Tab-separated table of C-alpha atoms in Angstrom:
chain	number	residue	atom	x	y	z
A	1	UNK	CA	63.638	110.667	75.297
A	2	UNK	CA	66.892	110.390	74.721
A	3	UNK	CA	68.903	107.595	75.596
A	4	UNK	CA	72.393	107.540	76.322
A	5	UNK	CA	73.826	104.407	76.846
A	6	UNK	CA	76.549	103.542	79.342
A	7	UNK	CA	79.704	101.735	77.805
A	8	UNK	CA	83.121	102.008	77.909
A	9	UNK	CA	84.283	104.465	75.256
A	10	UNK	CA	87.337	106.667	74.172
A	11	UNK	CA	88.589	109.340	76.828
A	12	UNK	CA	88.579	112.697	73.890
A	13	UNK	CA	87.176	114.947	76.817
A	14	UNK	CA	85.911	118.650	76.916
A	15	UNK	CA	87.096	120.482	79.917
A	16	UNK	CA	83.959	123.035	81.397
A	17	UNK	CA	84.995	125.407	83.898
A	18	UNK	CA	82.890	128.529	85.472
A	19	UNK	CA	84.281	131.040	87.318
A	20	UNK	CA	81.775	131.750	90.498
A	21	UNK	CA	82.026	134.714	92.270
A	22	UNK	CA	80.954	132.512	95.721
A	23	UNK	CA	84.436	131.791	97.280
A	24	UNK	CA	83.047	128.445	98.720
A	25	UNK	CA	82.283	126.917	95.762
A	26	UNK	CA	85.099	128.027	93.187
A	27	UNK	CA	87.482	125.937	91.829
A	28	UNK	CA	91.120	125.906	90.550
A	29	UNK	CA	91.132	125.387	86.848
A	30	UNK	CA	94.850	124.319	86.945
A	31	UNK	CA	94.135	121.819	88.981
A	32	UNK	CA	91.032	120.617	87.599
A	33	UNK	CA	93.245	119.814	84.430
A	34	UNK	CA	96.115	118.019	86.420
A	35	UNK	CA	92.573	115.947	87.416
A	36	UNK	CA	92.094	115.158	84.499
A	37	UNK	CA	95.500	114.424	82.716
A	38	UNK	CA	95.863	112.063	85.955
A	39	UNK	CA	92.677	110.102	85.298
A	40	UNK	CA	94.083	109.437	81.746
A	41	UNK	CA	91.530	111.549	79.547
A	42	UNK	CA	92.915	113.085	76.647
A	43	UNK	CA	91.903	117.141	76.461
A	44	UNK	CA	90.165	118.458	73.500
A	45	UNK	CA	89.486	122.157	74.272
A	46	UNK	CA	88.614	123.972	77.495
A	47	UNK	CA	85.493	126.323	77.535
A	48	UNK	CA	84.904	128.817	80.546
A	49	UNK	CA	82.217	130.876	81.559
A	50	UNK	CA	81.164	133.088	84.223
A	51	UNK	CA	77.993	133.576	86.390
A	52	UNK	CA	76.749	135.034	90.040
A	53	UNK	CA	75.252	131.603	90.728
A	54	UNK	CA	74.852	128.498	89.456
A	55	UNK	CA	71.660	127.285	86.852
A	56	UNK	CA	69.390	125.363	88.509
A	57	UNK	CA	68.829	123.726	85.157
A	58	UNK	CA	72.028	123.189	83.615
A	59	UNK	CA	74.375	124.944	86.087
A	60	UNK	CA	75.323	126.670	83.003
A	61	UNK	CA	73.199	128.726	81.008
A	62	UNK	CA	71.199	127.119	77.875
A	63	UNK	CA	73.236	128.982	75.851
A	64	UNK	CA	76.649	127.690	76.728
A	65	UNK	CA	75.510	124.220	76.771
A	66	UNK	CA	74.128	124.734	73.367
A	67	UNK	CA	77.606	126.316	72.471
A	68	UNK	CA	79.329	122.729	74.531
A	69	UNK	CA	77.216	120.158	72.405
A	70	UNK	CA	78.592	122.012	69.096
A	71	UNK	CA	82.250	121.780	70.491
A	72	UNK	CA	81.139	117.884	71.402
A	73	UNK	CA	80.426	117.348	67.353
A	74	UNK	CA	83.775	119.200	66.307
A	75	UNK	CA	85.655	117.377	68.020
A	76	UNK	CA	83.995	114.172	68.418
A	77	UNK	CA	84.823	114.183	71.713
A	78	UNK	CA	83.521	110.954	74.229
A	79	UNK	CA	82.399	112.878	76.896
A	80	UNK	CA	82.430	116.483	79.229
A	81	UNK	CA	84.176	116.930	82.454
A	82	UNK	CA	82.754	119.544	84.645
A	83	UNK	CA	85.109	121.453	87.180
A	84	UNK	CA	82.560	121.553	89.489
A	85	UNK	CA	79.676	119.348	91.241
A	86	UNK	CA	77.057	118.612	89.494
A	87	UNK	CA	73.551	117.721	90.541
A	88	UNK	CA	72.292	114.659	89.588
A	89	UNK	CA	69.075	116.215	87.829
A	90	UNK	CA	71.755	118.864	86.057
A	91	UNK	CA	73.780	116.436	84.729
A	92	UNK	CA	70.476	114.358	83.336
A	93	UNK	CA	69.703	117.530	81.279
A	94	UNK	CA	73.154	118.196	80.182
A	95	UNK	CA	73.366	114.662	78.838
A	96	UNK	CA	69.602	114.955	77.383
A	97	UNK	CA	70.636	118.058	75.736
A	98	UNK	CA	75.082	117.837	75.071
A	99	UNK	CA	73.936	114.115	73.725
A	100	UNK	CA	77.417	112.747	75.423
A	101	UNK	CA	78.553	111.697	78.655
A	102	UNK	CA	78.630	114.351	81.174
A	103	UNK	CA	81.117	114.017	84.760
A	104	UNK	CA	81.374	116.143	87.268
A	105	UNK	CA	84.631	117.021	89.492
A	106	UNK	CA	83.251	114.451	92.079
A	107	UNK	CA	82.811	111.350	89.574
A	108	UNK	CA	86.157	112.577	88.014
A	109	UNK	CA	88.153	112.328	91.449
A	110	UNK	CA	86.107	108.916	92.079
A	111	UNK	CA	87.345	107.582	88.755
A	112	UNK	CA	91.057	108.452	89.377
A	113	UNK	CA	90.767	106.537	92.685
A	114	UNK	CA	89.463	103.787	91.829
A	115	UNK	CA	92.759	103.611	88.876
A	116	UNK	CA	94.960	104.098	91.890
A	117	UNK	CA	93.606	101.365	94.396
A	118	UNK	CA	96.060	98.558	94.708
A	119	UNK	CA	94.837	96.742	97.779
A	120	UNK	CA	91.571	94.786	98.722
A	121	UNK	CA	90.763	97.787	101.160
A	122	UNK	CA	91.515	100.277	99.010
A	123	UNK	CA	89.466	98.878	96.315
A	124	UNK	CA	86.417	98.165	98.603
A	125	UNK	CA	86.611	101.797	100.020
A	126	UNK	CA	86.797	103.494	95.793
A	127	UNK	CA	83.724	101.191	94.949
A	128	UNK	CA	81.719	102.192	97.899
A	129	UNK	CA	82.320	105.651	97.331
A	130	UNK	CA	81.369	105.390	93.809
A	131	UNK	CA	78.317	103.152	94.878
A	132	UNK	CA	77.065	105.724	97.122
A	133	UNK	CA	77.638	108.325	94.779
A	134	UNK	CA	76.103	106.425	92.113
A	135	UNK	CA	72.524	105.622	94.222
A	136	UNK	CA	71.852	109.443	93.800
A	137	UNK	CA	72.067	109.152	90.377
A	138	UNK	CA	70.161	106.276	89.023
A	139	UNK	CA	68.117	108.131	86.827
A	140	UNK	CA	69.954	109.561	84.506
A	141	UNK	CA	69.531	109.544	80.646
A	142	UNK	CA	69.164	105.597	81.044
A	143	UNK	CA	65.066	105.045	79.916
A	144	UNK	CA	65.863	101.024	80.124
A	145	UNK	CA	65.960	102.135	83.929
A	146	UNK	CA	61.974	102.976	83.774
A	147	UNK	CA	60.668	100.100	81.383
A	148	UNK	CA	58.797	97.767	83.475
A	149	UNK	CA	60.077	94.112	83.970
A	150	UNK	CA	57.640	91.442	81.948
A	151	UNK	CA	57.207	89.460	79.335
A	152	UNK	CA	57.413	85.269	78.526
A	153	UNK	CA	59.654	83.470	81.390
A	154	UNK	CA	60.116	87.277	83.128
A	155	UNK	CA	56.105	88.055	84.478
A	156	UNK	CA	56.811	88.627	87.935
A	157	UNK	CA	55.621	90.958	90.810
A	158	UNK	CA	55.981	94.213	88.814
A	159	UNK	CA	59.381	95.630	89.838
A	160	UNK	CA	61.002	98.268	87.428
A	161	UNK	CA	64.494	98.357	86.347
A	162	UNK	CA	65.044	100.952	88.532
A	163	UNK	CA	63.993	99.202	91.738
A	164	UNK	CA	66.256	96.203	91.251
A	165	UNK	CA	69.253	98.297	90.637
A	166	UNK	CA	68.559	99.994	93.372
A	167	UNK	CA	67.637	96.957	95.336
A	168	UNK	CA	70.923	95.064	94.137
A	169	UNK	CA	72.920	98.502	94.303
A	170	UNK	CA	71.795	98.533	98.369
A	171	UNK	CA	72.731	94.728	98.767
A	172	UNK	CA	75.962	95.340	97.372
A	173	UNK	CA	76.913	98.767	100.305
A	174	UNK	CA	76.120	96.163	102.599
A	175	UNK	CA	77.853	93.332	101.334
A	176	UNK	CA	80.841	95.940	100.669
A	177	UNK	CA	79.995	97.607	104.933
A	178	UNK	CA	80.711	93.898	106.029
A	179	UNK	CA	84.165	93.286	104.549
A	180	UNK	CA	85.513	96.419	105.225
A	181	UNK	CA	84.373	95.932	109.201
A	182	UNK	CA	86.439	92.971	109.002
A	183	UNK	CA	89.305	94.801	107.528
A	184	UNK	CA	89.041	97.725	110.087
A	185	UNK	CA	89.037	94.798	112.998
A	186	UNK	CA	92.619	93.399	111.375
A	187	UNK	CA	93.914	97.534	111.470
A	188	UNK	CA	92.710	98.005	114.899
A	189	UNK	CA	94.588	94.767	115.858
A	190	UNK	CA	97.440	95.776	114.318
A	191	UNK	CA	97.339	99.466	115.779
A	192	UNK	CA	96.943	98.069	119.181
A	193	UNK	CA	100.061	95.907	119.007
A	194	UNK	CA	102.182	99.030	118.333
A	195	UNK	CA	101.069	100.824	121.132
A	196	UNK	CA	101.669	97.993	123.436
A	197	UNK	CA	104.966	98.286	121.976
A	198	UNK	CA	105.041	101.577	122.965
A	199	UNK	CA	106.171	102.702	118.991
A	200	UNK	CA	105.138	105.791	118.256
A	201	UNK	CA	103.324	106.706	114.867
A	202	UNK	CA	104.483	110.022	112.276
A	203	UNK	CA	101.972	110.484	109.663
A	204	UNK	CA	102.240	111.745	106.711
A	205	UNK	CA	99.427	114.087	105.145
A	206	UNK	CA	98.997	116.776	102.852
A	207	UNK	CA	97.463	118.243	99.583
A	208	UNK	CA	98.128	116.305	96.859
A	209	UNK	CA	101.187	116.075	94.857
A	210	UNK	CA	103.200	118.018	97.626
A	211	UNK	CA	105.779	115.904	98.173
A	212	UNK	CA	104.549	113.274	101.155
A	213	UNK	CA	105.794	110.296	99.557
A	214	UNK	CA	109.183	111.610	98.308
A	215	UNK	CA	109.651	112.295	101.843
A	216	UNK	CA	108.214	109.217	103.040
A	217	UNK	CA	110.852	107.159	100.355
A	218	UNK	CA	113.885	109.439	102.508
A	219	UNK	CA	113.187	108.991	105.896
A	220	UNK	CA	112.386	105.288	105.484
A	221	UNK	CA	114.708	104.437	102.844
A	222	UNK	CA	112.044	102.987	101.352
A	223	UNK	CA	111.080	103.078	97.214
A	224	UNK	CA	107.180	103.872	97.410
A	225	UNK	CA	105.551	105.013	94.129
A	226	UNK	CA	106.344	108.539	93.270
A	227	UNK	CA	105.353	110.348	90.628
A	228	UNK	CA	104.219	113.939	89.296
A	229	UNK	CA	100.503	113.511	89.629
A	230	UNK	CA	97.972	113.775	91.468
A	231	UNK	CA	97.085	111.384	93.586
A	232	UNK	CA	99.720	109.022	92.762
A	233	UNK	CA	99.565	107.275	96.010
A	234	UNK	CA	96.411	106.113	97.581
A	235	UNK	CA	97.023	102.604	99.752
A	236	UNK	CA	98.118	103.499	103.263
A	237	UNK	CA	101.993	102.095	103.514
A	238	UNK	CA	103.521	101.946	106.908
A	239	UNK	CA	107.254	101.481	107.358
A	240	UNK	CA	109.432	101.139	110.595
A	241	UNK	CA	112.322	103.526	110.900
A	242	UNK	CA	115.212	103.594	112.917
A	243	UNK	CA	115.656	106.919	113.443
A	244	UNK	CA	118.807	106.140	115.771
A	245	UNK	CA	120.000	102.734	117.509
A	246	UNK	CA	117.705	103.894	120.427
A	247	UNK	CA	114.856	105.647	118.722
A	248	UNK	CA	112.293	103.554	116.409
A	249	UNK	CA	109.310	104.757	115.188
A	250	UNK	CA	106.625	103.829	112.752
A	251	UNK	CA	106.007	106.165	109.491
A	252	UNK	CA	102.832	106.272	107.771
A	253	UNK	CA	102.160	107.555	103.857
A	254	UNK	CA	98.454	108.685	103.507
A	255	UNK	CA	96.292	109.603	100.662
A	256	UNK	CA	96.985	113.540	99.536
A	257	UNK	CA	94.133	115.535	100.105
A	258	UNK	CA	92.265	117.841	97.444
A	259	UNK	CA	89.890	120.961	97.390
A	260	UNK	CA	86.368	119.312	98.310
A	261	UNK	CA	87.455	116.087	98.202
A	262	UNK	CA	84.042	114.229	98.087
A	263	UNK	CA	82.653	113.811	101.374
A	264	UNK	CA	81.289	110.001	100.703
A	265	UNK	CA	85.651	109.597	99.653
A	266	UNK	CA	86.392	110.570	103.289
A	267	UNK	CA	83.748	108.316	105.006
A	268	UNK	CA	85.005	105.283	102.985
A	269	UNK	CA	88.447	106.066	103.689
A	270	UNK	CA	87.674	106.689	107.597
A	271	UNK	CA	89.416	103.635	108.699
A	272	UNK	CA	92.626	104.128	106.712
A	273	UNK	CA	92.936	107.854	107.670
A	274	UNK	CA	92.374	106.538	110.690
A	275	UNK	CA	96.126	106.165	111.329
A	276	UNK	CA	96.108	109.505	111.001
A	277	UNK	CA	93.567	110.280	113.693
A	278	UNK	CA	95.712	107.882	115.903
A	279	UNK	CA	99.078	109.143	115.362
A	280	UNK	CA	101.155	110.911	117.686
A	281	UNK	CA	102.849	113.371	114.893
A	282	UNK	CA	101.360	114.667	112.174
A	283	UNK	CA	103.936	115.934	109.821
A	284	UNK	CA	101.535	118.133	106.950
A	285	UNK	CA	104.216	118.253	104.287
A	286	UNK	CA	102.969	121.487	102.356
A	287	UNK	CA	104.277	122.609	98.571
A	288	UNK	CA	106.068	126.113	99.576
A	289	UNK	CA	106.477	127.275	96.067
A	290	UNK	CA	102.586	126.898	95.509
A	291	UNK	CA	100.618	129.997	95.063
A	292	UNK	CA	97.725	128.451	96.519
A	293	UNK	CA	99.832	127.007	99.833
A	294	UNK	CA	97.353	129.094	102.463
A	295	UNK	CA	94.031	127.601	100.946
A	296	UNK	CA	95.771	124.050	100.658
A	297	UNK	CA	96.302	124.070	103.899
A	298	UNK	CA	92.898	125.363	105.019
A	299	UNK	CA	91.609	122.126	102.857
A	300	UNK	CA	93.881	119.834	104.966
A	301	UNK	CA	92.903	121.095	108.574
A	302	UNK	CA	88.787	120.482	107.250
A	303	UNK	CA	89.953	117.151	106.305
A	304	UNK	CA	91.709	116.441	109.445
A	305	UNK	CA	88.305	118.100	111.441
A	306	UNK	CA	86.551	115.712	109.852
A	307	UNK	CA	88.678	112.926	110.560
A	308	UNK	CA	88.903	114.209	114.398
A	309	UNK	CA	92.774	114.529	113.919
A	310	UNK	CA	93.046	118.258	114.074
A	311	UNK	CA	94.036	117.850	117.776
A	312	UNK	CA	96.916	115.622	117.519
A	313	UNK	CA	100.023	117.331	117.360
A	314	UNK	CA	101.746	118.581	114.221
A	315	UNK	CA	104.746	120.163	112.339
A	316	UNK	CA	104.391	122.042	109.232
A	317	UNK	CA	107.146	120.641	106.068
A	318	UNK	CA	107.611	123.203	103.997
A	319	UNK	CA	109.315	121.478	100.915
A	320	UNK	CA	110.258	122.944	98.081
A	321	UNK	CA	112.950	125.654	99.196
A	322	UNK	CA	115.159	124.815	96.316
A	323	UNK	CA	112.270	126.179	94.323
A	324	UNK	CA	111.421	129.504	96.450
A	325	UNK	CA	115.785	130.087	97.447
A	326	UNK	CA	114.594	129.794	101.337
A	327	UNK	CA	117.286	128.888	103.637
A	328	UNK	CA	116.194	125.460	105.539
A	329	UNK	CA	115.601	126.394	109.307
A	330	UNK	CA	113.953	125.026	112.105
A	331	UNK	CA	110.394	127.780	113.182
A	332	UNK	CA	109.736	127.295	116.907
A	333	UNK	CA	106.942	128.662	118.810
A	334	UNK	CA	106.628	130.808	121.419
A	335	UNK	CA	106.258	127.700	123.851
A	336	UNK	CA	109.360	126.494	122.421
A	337	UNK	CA	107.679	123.711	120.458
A	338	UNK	CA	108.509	123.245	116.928
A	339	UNK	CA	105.991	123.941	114.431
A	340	UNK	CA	107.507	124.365	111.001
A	341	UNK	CA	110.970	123.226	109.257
A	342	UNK	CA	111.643	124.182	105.786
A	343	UNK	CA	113.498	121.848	103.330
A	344	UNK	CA	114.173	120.204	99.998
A	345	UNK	CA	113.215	116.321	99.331
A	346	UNK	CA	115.021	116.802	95.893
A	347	UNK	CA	117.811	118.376	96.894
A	348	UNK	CA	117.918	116.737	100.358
A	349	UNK	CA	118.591	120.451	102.131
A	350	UNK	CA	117.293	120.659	105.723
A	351	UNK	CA	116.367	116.800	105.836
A	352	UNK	CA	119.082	116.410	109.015
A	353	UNK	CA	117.182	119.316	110.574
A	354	UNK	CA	113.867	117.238	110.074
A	355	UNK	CA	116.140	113.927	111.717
A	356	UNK	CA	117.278	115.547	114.352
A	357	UNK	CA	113.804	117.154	115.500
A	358	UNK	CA	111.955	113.760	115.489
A	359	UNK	CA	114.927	112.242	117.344
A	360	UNK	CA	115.009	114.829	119.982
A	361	UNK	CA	111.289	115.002	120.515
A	362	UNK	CA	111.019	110.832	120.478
A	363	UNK	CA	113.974	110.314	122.494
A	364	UNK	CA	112.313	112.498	125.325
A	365	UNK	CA	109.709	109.392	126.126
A	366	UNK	CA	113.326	107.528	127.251
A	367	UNK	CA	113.136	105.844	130.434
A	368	UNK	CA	116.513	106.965	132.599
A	369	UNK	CA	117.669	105.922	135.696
A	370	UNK	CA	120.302	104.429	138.265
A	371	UNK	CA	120.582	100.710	138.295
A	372	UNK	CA	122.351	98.475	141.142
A	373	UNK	CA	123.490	95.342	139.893
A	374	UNK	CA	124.923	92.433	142.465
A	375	UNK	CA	127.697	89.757	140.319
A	376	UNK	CA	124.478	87.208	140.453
A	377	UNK	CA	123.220	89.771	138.121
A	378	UNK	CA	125.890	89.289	135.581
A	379	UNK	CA	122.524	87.904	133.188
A	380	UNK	CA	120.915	91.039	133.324
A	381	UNK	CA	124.003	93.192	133.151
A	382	UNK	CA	125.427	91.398	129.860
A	383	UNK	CA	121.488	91.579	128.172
A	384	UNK	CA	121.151	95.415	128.994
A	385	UNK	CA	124.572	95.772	127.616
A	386	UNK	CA	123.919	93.745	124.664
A	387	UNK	CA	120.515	96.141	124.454
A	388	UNK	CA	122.766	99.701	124.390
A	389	UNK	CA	120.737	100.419	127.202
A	390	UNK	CA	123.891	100.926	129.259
A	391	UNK	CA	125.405	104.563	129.295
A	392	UNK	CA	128.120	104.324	132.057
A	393	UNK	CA	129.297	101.970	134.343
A	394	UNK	CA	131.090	102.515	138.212
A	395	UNK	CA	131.841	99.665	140.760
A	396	UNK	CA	130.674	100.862	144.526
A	397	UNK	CA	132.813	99.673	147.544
A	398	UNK	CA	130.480	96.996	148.060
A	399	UNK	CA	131.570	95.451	144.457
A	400	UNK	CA	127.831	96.172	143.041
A	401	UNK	CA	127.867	96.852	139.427
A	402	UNK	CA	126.379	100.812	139.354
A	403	UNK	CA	124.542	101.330	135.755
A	404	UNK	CA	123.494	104.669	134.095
A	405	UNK	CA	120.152	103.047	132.186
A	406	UNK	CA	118.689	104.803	129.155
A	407	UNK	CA	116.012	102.372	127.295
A	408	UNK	CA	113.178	103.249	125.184
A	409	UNK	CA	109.643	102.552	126.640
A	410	UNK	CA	109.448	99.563	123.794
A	411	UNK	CA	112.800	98.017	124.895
A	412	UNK	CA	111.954	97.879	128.369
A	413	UNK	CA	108.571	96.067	128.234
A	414	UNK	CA	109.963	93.777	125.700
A	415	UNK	CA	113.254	93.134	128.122
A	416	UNK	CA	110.307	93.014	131.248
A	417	UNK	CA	107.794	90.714	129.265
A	418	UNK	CA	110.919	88.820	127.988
A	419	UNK	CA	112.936	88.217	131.799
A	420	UNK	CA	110.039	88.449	134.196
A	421	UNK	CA	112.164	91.021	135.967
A	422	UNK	CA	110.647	94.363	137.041
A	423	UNK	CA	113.350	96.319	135.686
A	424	UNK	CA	111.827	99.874	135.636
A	425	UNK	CA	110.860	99.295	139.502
A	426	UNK	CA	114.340	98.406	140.286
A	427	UNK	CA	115.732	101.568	138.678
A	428	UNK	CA	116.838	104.999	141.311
């Protein structure tokens, strides 16, 4: 048997791609090689083929696997990148047979993440996605994983190679369980102080490489990591923005989302797309001058099913215009809610039409009222004042101050926590 050891080699990579007549299970080829230029792999040739159905053997047919292990000699290339999922017995015979590393679309996306993880989190959530993805495929084209533990100083009670990885390989998804729980316990603390602050959260999603963070860096006036790939961020960030003097809210930059994004990915990541789930906007920035906008969005609403955020309430971003020549404009439904605005993050066109939706629709959660003030008050008066909470001001007969209040839900628990005064009761 053949045996294909697993080190860290050069990244000269042959691109496979079938074309499947089964809608569910075809993939983008143009995409597949953004995948791969993102991960860093350098790309020999591309070879295509076409079939009904997969092989059960090879996915492929024998003969163009025979055909890939001759293009793997020419060009000396370090290992194959399928556009497609792989099982893990098909990828033990393409190995056995290609004699070079074979990846599938799922290892390739897990790869790219784990590049991209710059916090503790993040990095826990890649390697337990990889872990998991890895248990299924422990026997590969590895034959050190069958040999039998033994000899002088190693006689023991019989356990194969393959039992203690998996045995150590299960220790470590529970070591990796346990430090994430702890992590989720820090993010649920921290979520819960910002709705006792009564600050609403916008979150960003979206396929991939649409935009989200450019837009993210403009409304926050931020400088996140931007760049023409895929996937280029991955680490939740979460920035407060003062929208206006009176409305504050908290914007959140999620990972992009890709055609069947691995499934173990989205379990790992529950806790950071989590946010999402919790958010009070969604704002699914889409890439107008795509082809393939409809399915990416179809990908993004299974994503957010999965992540039980479908139901929160969202507004489509269609960026791009400068590319397409659409005029920005504001789409409203027939309830008269908003549900799409088209703009430019390059060019900045339509970005005031985006400002002045999410001030309009966070401004209506303003507490407003009629405030009667005695001159022991003056305290009060001078601290609502100082808060712009004041929006006109009349003297009755009686020489009571008469204020027109308009504070944000936020401002008047902190001023209520802050003065022991029951403001909001006091208010006509």
């Amino acid at each position: 048997m053949l045996d294909i050891e697993r080190v860290e080699g050069g990244n000269r990579a042959i691109l496979v791609h079938m074309d499947i007549r089964d809608e569910a299970h075809r993939e983008n080829l143009s995409e597949f090689k953004e995948l791969v230029l993102s991960s860093g792999a350098q790309i020999m040739t591309i070879t295509t083929t076409s079939r009904k159905r997969a092989d059960p053997r090879y996915f492929i047919g024998s003969g163009k696997a025979k055909e890939i292990a001759e293009l793997v000699k020419q060009h000396k290339a370090d290992l194959v990148l399928f556009n497609h999922q792989l099982a893990a017995s098909q990828e033990r015979n393409l190995e056995r047979l290609i004699e070079c590393r074979v990846l599938d679309r799922t290892g390739l996306i897990l790869d790219i993440f784990a590049q991209r993880a710059r916090s503790f989190e993040g990095k826990l959530q890649v390697e337990l996605a990889q872990l998991k993805h890895l248990s299924t495929r422990l026997v590969r084209g590895w034959t050190h994983l069958e040999r039998q533990k033994g000899g002088i100083g190693l006689r023991g009670p019989g356990e194969t190679q393959l039992e203690t990885d998996r045995r150590l390989l299960g220790l470590r998804i529970k070591q990796i369980n346990k430090r994430l729980e702890k992590v989720r316990k820090q993010r649920e603390q921290g979520r819960r102080s910002r709705q006792k602050a009564e600050i609403a959260t916008i979150s960003l999603v979206g396929y991939t490489n649409a935009g989200k963070s450019s837009l993210f860096n403009v409304l926050s006036e931020d400088d996140v990591y931007v760049r023409d790939q895929l996937f280029a961020t991955l680490d939740p960030t979460l920035r407060r923005v003062d929208l206006t003097k009176d409305v504050t809210v908290i914007l959140a930059d999620t990972v992009g989302f890709i055609r069947h994004l691995p499934h173990d990915l989205v379990n790992a990541f529950r806790s950071t797309l989590q946010e999402t789930a919790q958010a009070q906007l969604l704002l699914h920035v889409i890439d107008s001058a795509d082809e393939n906008r409809d399915a990416n969005i179809n990908e993004v609403e299974k994503v957010l099913e999965q992540i039980d955020a479908l139901e929160v309430p969202c507004i489509q971003i269609m960026n791009k215009v400068d590319l397409t020549g659409v005029k920005p404009r504001v789409d409203v439904a027939d309830d008269g809610k908003v549900k799409r605005i088209w703009l430019s993050v390059e060019s900045g066109e339509g970005i005031d039409l985006l400002k002045q939706v999410l001030i309009d629709l966070f401004r209506e959660q303003m507490i407003e009222g009629i405030l009667c003030l005695t001159p022991a008050d003056a305290r009060i008066r001078a601290k609502l004042f100082e808060m712009g909470a004041v929006r006109n001001e009349t003297i009755d007969e009686q020489g009571h101050f008469v204020l027109q209040i308009s504070i944000s839900r936020r401002d008047l628990n902190q001023f209520e926590s802050r003065e022991q005064i029951p403001l909001e009761s006091m208010l006509l």
